[in-house]
Amino acid sequence: MKHKWCFIFLLIFTYHTLFSLENKTNYKHIKIKVSIKSTSPEIIRKDILKFTEEKKGYLMSFQNDFIKVNFPNDKDILDEFIVFLKGKGIIVNQNFSTIDYSEEILNLSTKIKAKEEYLQQLYQLIKEANLIQTLEIEKEISKNIEEIEALKGDYNYYLELSSRAEVEIKFLTLEQRNLPSTTYPEWISRLGILNFWSNFHE
């Protein structure tokens, strides 16, 4: 009977693997690191916390010259946050990176579905089993339930990661005497002239 169970499990697992591969979805966790120069990092930090709260994000960690916040993985929110930072000081450096958890989520989802169907097969078998077989099947059911719960825990973990974006901001002090006396157009900032200017006067 054990061979029968193994065959059923493998059949279900293979079917779901092939089916899921055709419906693969991307799940990417975004990390952004920004270095910004300003005369008042403490004020910017408060503004960042307020912005984060409004966008349903949360604080992850912070120090005097550093803060890390977490946002929903939404392009509009992240774009808005970068624009928000540009209005608070001189952005010296931006770094974007992604970690793709699609494969992990896909594999876990496939395994969970297969094991849940296998569990239903076990519940059907136990109705027709004798006492000794019932004890064996109950052990198999208990083991399978524990495995499903562990897989769901991993699945939810990766799903949560892929639904959020981490933004790390490092504050660099800019002396008041080094600040430009006029506001420069956006195209100048894009050319990096302000960054060159601020580095030249350090």
Short mmCIF file of N, CA and C in Angstrom, two decimals, residues 29-182:
data_model
loop_
_atom_site.label_atom_id
_atom_site.label_comp_id
_atom_site.label_asym_id
_atom_site.label_seq_id
_atom_site.Cartn_x
_atom_site.Cartn_y
_atom_site.Cartn_z
N HIS A 29 11.82 41.01 -4.65
CA HIS A 29 12.03 41.87 -3.49
C HIS A 29 13.00 42.97 -3.89
N ILE A 30 12.62 44.22 -3.68
CA ILE A 30 13.43 45.37 -4.10
C ILE A 30 14.18 45.96 -2.92
N LYS A 31 15.46 46.28 -3.17
CA LYS A 31 16.28 46.98 -2.18
C LYS A 31 16.83 48.25 -2.82
N ILE A 32 16.67 49.35 -2.13
CA ILE A 32 17.17 50.64 -2.63
C ILE A 32 18.07 51.26 -1.56
N LYS A 33 19.25 51.71 -1.99
CA LYS A 33 20.16 52.40 -1.09
C LYS A 33 20.41 53.80 -1.65
N VAL A 34 20.23 54.79 -0.79
CA VAL A 34 20.39 56.19 -1.21
C VAL A 34 21.29 56.91 -0.21
N SER A 35 22.24 57.67 -0.75
CA SER A 35 23.06 58.56 0.08
C SER A 35 22.64 59.99 -0.25
N ILE A 36 22.37 60.77 0.80
CA ILE A 36 21.87 62.13 0.58
C ILE A 36 22.61 63.11 1.48
N LYS A 37 22.98 64.24 0.88
CA LYS A 37 23.65 65.30 1.64
C LYS A 37 22.64 66.36 2.04
N SER A 38 22.73 66.77 3.32
CA SER A 38 21.79 67.77 3.83
C SER A 38 22.39 68.44 5.05
N THR A 39 21.90 69.64 5.34
CA THR A 39 22.36 70.35 6.54
C THR A 39 21.60 69.89 7.78
N SER A 40 20.47 69.21 7.61
CA SER A 40 19.64 68.85 8.77
C SER A 40 19.08 67.43 8.64
N PRO A 41 19.92 66.41 8.80
CA PRO A 41 19.47 65.02 8.69
C PRO A 41 18.34 64.66 9.65
N GLU A 42 18.36 65.27 10.85
CA GLU A 42 17.33 64.94 11.84
C GLU A 42 15.94 65.35 11.37
N ILE A 43 15.85 66.46 10.65
CA ILE A 43 14.56 66.90 10.11
C ILE A 43 14.11 65.98 8.99
N ILE A 44 15.03 65.62 8.12
CA ILE A 44 14.71 64.70 7.02
C ILE A 44 14.24 63.36 7.58
N ARG A 45 14.89 62.89 8.63
CA ARG A 45 14.51 61.62 9.23
C ARG A 45 13.07 61.64 9.71
N LYS A 46 12.66 62.73 10.33
CA LYS A 46 11.28 62.86 10.79
C LYS A 46 10.31 62.88 9.60
N ASP A 47 10.71 63.60 8.55
CA ASP A 47 9.86 63.66 7.35
C ASP A 47 9.73 62.29 6.69
N ILE A 48 10.83 61.54 6.69
CA ILE A 48 10.82 60.19 6.10
C ILE A 48 9.87 59.28 6.88
N LEU A 49 9.92 59.37 8.20
CA LEU A 49 9.03 58.54 9.04
C LEU A 49 7.57 58.89 8.80
N LYS A 50 7.29 60.18 8.64
CA LYS A 50 5.92 60.61 8.37
C LYS A 50 5.46 60.09 7.01
N PHE A 51 6.32 60.22 6.00
CA PHE A 51 6.01 59.75 4.65
C PHE A 51 5.77 58.23 4.67
N THR A 52 6.64 57.53 5.38
CA THR A 52 6.55 56.06 5.47
C THR A 52 5.23 55.63 6.08
N GLU A 53 4.84 56.29 7.15
CA GLU A 53 3.58 55.96 7.82
C GLU A 53 2.39 56.21 6.89
N GLU A 54 2.42 57.31 6.16
CA GLU A 54 1.32 57.64 5.25
C GLU A 54 1.17 56.61 4.13
N LYS A 55 2.29 55.99 3.74
CA LYS A 55 2.28 55.01 2.65
C LYS A 55 2.19 53.57 3.16
N LYS A 56 1.78 53.42 4.42
CA LYS A 56 1.60 52.11 5.03
C LYS A 56 2.89 51.29 5.08
N GLY A 57 3.98 52.01 5.31
CA GLY A 57 5.26 51.36 5.50
C GLY A 57 5.61 51.32 6.97
N TYR A 58 6.83 50.91 7.29
CA TYR A 58 7.24 50.89 8.70
C TYR A 58 8.76 51.03 8.81
N LEU A 59 9.19 51.46 9.97
CA LEU A 59 10.60 51.64 10.27
C LEU A 59 11.24 50.29 10.56
N MET A 60 12.40 50.04 9.96
CA MET A 60 13.12 48.79 10.21
C MET A 60 14.27 49.02 11.20
N SER A 61 15.05 50.07 10.99
CA SER A 61 16.15 50.39 11.90
C SER A 61 16.65 51.80 11.60
N PHE A 62 17.37 52.38 12.57
CA PHE A 62 17.96 53.69 12.31
C PHE A 62 19.10 53.97 13.28
N GLN A 63 20.00 54.85 12.84
CA GLN A 63 21.09 55.38 13.66
C GLN A 63 21.15 56.87 13.35
N ASN A 64 22.16 57.56 13.91
CA ASN A 64 22.25 59.00 13.68
C ASN A 64 22.39 59.35 12.20
N ASP A 65 23.17 58.55 11.48
CA ASP A 65 23.42 58.88 10.07
C ASP A 65 22.80 57.86 9.10
N PHE A 66 21.78 57.18 9.57
CA PHE A 66 21.26 56.07 8.77
C PHE A 66 19.83 55.75 9.18
N ILE A 67 19.01 55.39 8.18
CA ILE A 67 17.65 54.94 8.48
C ILE A 67 17.22 53.93 7.41
N LYS A 68 16.53 52.89 7.82
CA LYS A 68 16.02 51.90 6.87
C LYS A 68 14.52 51.75 7.08
N VAL A 69 13.76 51.91 6.00
CA VAL A 69 12.31 51.80 6.07
C VAL A 69 11.82 50.76 5.06
N ASN A 70 10.59 50.35 5.24
CA ASN A 70 10.01 49.29 4.41
C ASN A 70 8.68 49.77 3.85
N PHE A 71 8.50 49.62 2.53
CA PHE A 71 7.28 50.04 1.87
C PHE A 71 6.61 48.87 1.16
N PRO A 72 5.33 49.01 0.85
CA PRO A 72 4.73 48.04 -0.08
C PRO A 72 5.48 48.09 -1.40
N ASN A 73 5.63 46.96 -2.05
CA ASN A 73 6.36 46.90 -3.31
C ASN A 73 5.50 47.47 -4.44
N ASP A 74 5.45 48.79 -4.46
CA ASP A 74 4.61 49.51 -5.42
C ASP A 74 5.47 50.55 -6.13
N LYS A 75 5.57 50.47 -7.45
CA LYS A 75 6.44 51.37 -8.22
C LYS A 75 6.08 52.83 -8.00
N ASP A 76 4.80 53.16 -7.94
CA ASP A 76 4.38 54.55 -7.77
C ASP A 76 4.86 55.11 -6.43
N ILE A 77 4.74 54.28 -5.38
CA ILE A 77 5.18 54.73 -4.05
C ILE A 77 6.68 54.95 -4.03
N LEU A 78 7.44 54.02 -4.62
CA LEU A 78 8.90 54.14 -4.62
C LEU A 78 9.36 55.33 -5.45
N ASP A 79 8.73 55.55 -6.60
CA ASP A 79 9.06 56.72 -7.42
C ASP A 79 8.76 58.01 -6.66
N GLU A 80 7.64 58.02 -5.98
CA GLU A 80 7.25 59.20 -5.21
C GLU A 80 8.24 59.46 -4.08
N PHE A 81 8.72 58.39 -3.48
CA PHE A 81 9.66 58.54 -2.36
C PHE A 81 11.00 59.11 -2.85
N ILE A 82 11.47 58.65 -4.01
CA ILE A 82 12.72 59.18 -4.55
C ILE A 82 12.58 60.67 -4.87
N VAL A 83 11.45 61.06 -5.45
CA VAL A 83 11.18 62.47 -5.74
C VAL A 83 11.14 63.26 -4.42
N PHE A 84 10.52 62.67 -3.41
CA PHE A 84 10.45 63.29 -2.08
C PHE A 84 11.85 63.54 -1.53
N LEU A 85 12.75 62.56 -1.65
CA LEU A 85 14.11 62.71 -1.15
C LEU A 85 14.89 63.78 -1.91
N LYS A 86 14.65 63.87 -3.22
CA LYS A 86 15.35 64.86 -4.03
C LYS A 86 15.02 66.29 -3.59
N GLY A 87 13.86 66.45 -2.97
CA GLY A 87 13.49 67.77 -2.48
C GLY A 87 14.03 68.06 -1.10
N LYS A 88 14.76 67.10 -0.50
CA LYS A 88 15.26 67.26 0.86
C LYS A 88 16.75 67.51 0.93
N GLY A 89 17.46 67.32 -0.18
CA GLY A 89 18.91 67.52 -0.16
C GLY A 89 19.50 67.11 -1.49
N ILE A 90 20.82 66.90 -1.49
CA ILE A 90 21.53 66.50 -2.70
C ILE A 90 21.76 64.99 -2.66
N ILE A 91 21.14 64.26 -3.58
CA ILE A 91 21.33 62.81 -3.65
C ILE A 91 22.68 62.54 -4.31
N VAL A 92 23.57 61.93 -3.56
CA VAL A 92 24.92 61.65 -4.02
C VAL A 92 24.98 60.31 -4.75
N ASN A 93 24.21 59.34 -4.26
CA ASN A 93 24.28 58.01 -4.85
C ASN A 93 22.95 57.28 -4.70
N GLN A 94 22.57 56.52 -5.73
CA GLN A 94 21.37 55.67 -5.68
C GLN A 94 21.75 54.28 -6.19
N ASN A 95 21.31 53.28 -5.47
CA ASN A 95 21.58 51.91 -5.90
C ASN A 95 20.32 51.07 -5.77
N PHE A 96 19.89 50.46 -6.88
CA PHE A 96 18.70 49.62 -6.89
C PHE A 96 19.11 48.17 -7.14
N SER A 97 18.56 47.26 -6.37
CA SER A 97 18.82 45.84 -6.60
C SER A 97 17.55 45.04 -6.33
N THR A 98 17.45 43.88 -6.94
CA THR A 98 16.28 43.02 -6.74
C THR A 98 16.72 41.59 -6.47
N ILE A 99 15.92 40.91 -5.67
CA ILE A 99 16.10 39.47 -5.44
C ILE A 99 14.82 38.79 -5.90
N ASP A 100 14.95 37.91 -6.87
CA ASP A 100 13.79 37.25 -7.46
C ASP A 100 13.48 35.96 -6.68
N TYR A 101 12.31 35.93 -6.03
CA TYR A 101 11.88 34.76 -5.27
C TYR A 101 10.82 33.94 -6.02
N SER A 102 10.69 34.20 -7.31
CA SER A 102 9.66 33.51 -8.09
C SER A 102 9.82 32.00 -8.04
N GLU A 103 11.06 31.54 -8.20
CA GLU A 103 11.32 30.10 -8.24
C GLU A 103 10.99 29.45 -6.91
N GLU A 104 11.40 30.10 -5.81
CA GLU A 104 11.13 29.54 -4.48
C GLU A 104 9.62 29.46 -4.22
N ILE A 105 8.91 30.55 -4.55
CA ILE A 105 7.47 30.58 -4.33
C ILE A 105 6.75 29.56 -5.21
N LEU A 106 7.19 29.45 -6.44
CA LEU A 106 6.61 28.48 -7.36
C LEU A 106 6.77 27.05 -6.85
N ASN A 107 8.00 26.72 -6.45
CA ASN A 107 8.27 25.36 -5.97
C ASN A 107 7.49 25.04 -4.70
N LEU A 108 7.44 26.00 -3.78
CA LEU A 108 6.71 25.78 -2.53
C LEU A 108 5.21 25.63 -2.78
N SER A 109 4.67 26.47 -3.66
CA SER A 109 3.25 26.38 -3.99
C SER A 109 2.92 25.02 -4.59
N THR A 110 3.78 24.54 -5.48
CA THR A 110 3.57 23.24 -6.12
C THR A 110 3.60 22.11 -5.08
N LYS A 111 4.57 22.17 -4.18
CA LYS A 111 4.70 21.13 -3.16
C LYS A 111 3.50 21.13 -2.21
N ILE A 112 3.06 22.33 -1.84
CA ILE A 112 1.91 22.43 -0.92
C ILE A 112 0.66 21.82 -1.55
N LYS A 113 0.39 22.17 -2.80
CA LYS A 113 -0.79 21.64 -3.49
C LYS A 113 -0.73 20.12 -3.60
N ALA A 114 0.46 19.62 -3.94
CA ALA A 114 0.62 18.18 -4.09
C ALA A 114 0.41 17.45 -2.76
N LYS A 115 0.98 18.00 -1.70
CA LYS A 115 0.86 17.37 -0.39
C LYS A 115 -0.57 17.46 0.14
N GLU A 116 -1.26 18.55 -0.15
CA GLU A 116 -2.65 18.67 0.28
C GLU A 116 -3.54 17.65 -0.41
N GLU A 117 -3.28 17.41 -1.69
CA GLU A 117 -4.05 16.39 -2.41
C GLU A 117 -3.69 14.98 -1.90
N TYR A 118 -2.42 14.79 -1.61
CA TYR A 118 -1.98 13.51 -1.03
C TYR A 118 -2.66 13.28 0.31
N LEU A 119 -2.81 14.36 1.09
CA LEU A 119 -3.47 14.27 2.39
C LEU A 119 -4.93 13.85 2.23
N GLN A 120 -5.60 14.38 1.22
CA GLN A 120 -6.98 13.98 0.95
C GLN A 120 -7.07 12.51 0.57
N GLN A 121 -6.07 12.04 -0.16
CA GLN A 121 -6.02 10.61 -0.51
C GLN A 121 -5.88 9.75 0.74
N LEU A 122 -5.08 10.22 1.68
CA LEU A 122 -4.90 9.47 2.93
C LEU A 122 -6.20 9.42 3.73
N TYR A 123 -6.93 10.52 3.75
CA TYR A 123 -8.21 10.54 4.47
C TYR A 123 -9.21 9.57 3.84
N GLN A 124 -9.14 9.42 2.54
CA GLN A 124 -10.02 8.46 1.86
C GLN A 124 -9.61 7.02 2.18
N LEU A 125 -8.30 6.77 2.20
CA LEU A 125 -7.80 5.41 2.46
C LEU A 125 -8.12 4.94 3.88
N ILE A 126 -8.09 5.88 4.83
CA ILE A 126 -8.30 5.50 6.22
C ILE A 126 -9.72 4.99 6.46
N LYS A 127 -10.66 5.40 5.61
CA LYS A 127 -12.04 4.94 5.76
C LYS A 127 -12.18 3.45 5.46
N GLU A 128 -11.28 2.92 4.65
CA GLU A 128 -11.37 1.53 4.23
C GLU A 128 -10.31 0.65 4.90
N ALA A 129 -9.51 1.21 5.78
CA ALA A 129 -8.39 0.47 6.37
C ALA A 129 -8.81 -0.29 7.62
N ASN A 130 -8.03 -1.35 7.91
CA ASN A 130 -8.23 -2.07 9.17
C ASN A 130 -7.47 -1.34 10.28
N LEU A 131 -7.47 -1.90 11.48
CA LEU A 131 -6.89 -1.22 12.64
C LEU A 131 -5.41 -0.93 12.46
N ILE A 132 -4.64 -1.94 12.05
CA ILE A 132 -3.20 -1.77 11.88
C ILE A 132 -2.90 -0.75 10.78
N GLN A 133 -3.62 -0.86 9.68
CA GLN A 133 -3.43 0.08 8.59
C GLN A 133 -3.81 1.51 9.00
N THR A 134 -4.87 1.59 9.84
CA THR A 134 -5.32 2.90 10.30
C THR A 134 -4.23 3.61 11.10
N LEU A 135 -3.54 2.87 11.97
CA LEU A 135 -2.46 3.45 12.77
C LEU A 135 -1.33 3.96 11.88
N GLU A 136 -1.01 3.18 10.87
CA GLU A 136 0.05 3.59 9.94
C GLU A 136 -0.36 4.83 9.15
N ILE A 137 -1.60 4.83 8.71
CA ILE A 137 -2.07 5.97 7.93
C ILE A 137 -2.14 7.23 8.78
N GLU A 138 -2.55 7.08 10.04
CA GLU A 138 -2.62 8.24 10.93
C GLU A 138 -1.24 8.87 11.16
N LYS A 139 -0.22 8.01 11.26
CA LYS A 139 1.15 8.52 11.39
C LYS A 139 1.55 9.29 10.14
N GLU A 140 1.18 8.72 8.99
CA GLU A 140 1.50 9.37 7.72
C GLU A 140 0.76 10.69 7.59
N ILE A 141 -0.49 10.74 8.05
CA ILE A 141 -1.29 11.97 8.02
C ILE A 141 -0.65 13.04 8.89
N SER A 142 -0.26 12.65 10.12
CA SER A 142 0.36 13.59 11.04
C SER A 142 1.66 14.16 10.48
N LYS A 143 2.46 13.27 9.90
CA LYS A 143 3.72 13.71 9.30
C LYS A 143 3.47 14.66 8.13
N ASN A 144 2.48 14.34 7.31
CA ASN A 144 2.17 15.15 6.14
C ASN A 144 1.66 16.53 6.54
N ILE A 145 0.85 16.59 7.58
CA ILE A 145 0.33 17.88 8.06
C ILE A 145 1.47 18.77 8.54
N GLU A 146 2.42 18.19 9.27
CA GLU A 146 3.57 18.97 9.75
C GLU A 146 4.39 19.51 8.58
N GLU A 147 4.56 18.68 7.55
CA GLU A 147 5.31 19.11 6.37
C GLU A 147 4.59 20.23 5.63
N ILE A 148 3.28 20.14 5.55
CA ILE A 148 2.49 21.19 4.88
C ILE A 148 2.62 22.51 5.64
N GLU A 149 2.53 22.45 6.96
CA GLU A 149 2.63 23.67 7.76
C GLU A 149 4.00 24.32 7.60
N ALA A 150 5.05 23.50 7.56
CA ALA A 150 6.41 24.03 7.38
C ALA A 150 6.54 24.68 6.01
N LEU A 151 6.01 24.04 4.99
CA LEU A 151 6.07 24.59 3.64
C LEU A 151 5.28 25.90 3.53
N LYS A 152 4.13 25.95 4.20
CA LYS A 152 3.32 27.18 4.18
C LYS A 152 4.05 28.32 4.88
N GLY A 153 4.78 27.99 5.95
CA GLY A 153 5.56 29.01 6.64
C GLY A 153 6.61 29.62 5.73
N ASP A 154 7.33 28.77 5.00
CA ASP A 154 8.33 29.25 4.05
C ASP A 154 7.68 30.04 2.92
N TYR A 155 6.56 29.54 2.44
CA TYR A 155 5.84 30.20 1.34
C TYR A 155 5.42 31.62 1.74
N ASN A 156 4.84 31.75 2.92
CA ASN A 156 4.39 33.07 3.39
C ASN A 156 5.57 34.02 3.62
N TYR A 157 6.69 33.45 4.06
CA TYR A 157 7.89 34.26 4.28
C TYR A 157 8.37 34.88 2.97
N TYR A 158 8.51 34.08 1.93
CA TYR A 158 8.96 34.59 0.63
C TYR A 158 7.92 35.51 -0.01
N LEU A 159 6.66 35.19 0.21
CA LEU A 159 5.60 36.03 -0.33
C LEU A 159 5.63 37.41 0.30
N GLU A 160 5.87 37.45 1.61
CA GLU A 160 5.96 38.72 2.32
C GLU A 160 7.16 39.53 1.82
N LEU A 161 8.30 38.86 1.65
CA LEU A 161 9.49 39.55 1.16
C LEU A 161 9.24 40.17 -0.21
N SER A 162 8.60 39.42 -1.08
CA SER A 162 8.38 39.90 -2.45
C SER A 162 7.30 40.98 -2.53
N SER A 163 6.52 41.13 -1.48
CA SER A 163 5.47 42.14 -1.49
C SER A 163 5.94 43.47 -0.87
N ARG A 164 7.22 43.48 -0.41
CA ARG A 164 7.74 44.67 0.26
C ARG A 164 9.02 45.16 -0.43
N ALA A 165 9.37 46.41 -0.16
CA ALA A 165 10.60 47.00 -0.67
C ALA A 165 11.34 47.67 0.49
N GLU A 166 12.63 47.41 0.59
CA GLU A 166 13.46 48.03 1.62
C GLU A 166 14.17 49.24 1.04
N VAL A 167 14.15 50.34 1.79
CA VAL A 167 14.85 51.54 1.36
C VAL A 167 15.78 51.97 2.49
N GLU A 168 17.06 52.05 2.17
CA GLU A 168 18.07 52.42 3.15
C GLU A 168 18.63 53.79 2.78
N ILE A 169 18.56 54.74 3.71
CA ILE A 169 19.03 56.10 3.44
C ILE A 169 20.20 56.42 4.36
N LYS A 170 21.30 56.83 3.77
CA LYS A 170 22.47 57.25 4.54
C LYS A 170 22.59 58.77 4.45
N PHE A 171 22.73 59.42 5.60
CA PHE A 171 22.81 60.88 5.64
C PHE A 171 24.27 61.33 5.66
N LEU A 172 24.60 62.23 4.75
CA LEU A 172 25.92 62.86 4.71
C LEU A 172 25.75 64.32 5.02
N THR A 173 26.53 64.83 5.96
CA THR A 173 26.37 66.22 6.38
C THR A 173 26.91 67.18 5.33
N LEU A 174 26.11 68.19 5.02
CA LEU A 174 26.50 69.25 4.09
C LEU A 174 26.51 70.55 4.86
N GLU A 175 27.69 71.17 4.94
CA GLU A 175 27.80 72.41 5.70
C GLU A 175 26.98 73.51 5.03
N GLN A 176 26.44 74.40 5.84
CA GLN A 176 25.60 75.49 5.34
C GLN A 176 26.32 76.36 4.32
N ARG A 177 27.63 76.59 4.53
CA ARG A 177 28.38 77.45 3.62
C ARG A 177 28.54 76.83 2.23
N ASN A 178 28.35 75.51 2.16
CA ASN A 178 28.52 74.83 0.88
C ASN A 178 27.23 74.74 0.07
N LEU A 179 26.14 75.19 0.64
CA LEU A 179 24.87 75.09 -0.07
C LEU A 179 24.81 76.09 -1.22
N PRO A 180 24.22 75.72 -2.34
CA PRO A 180 24.04 76.67 -3.44
C PRO A 180 23.05 77.76 -3.04
N SER A 181 23.27 78.97 -3.51
CA SER A 181 22.41 80.09 -3.13
C SER A 181 21.13 80.14 -3.95
N THR A 182 21.09 79.40 -5.08
CA THR A 182 19.89 79.38 -5.91
C THR A 182 19.46 77.94 -6.17
#
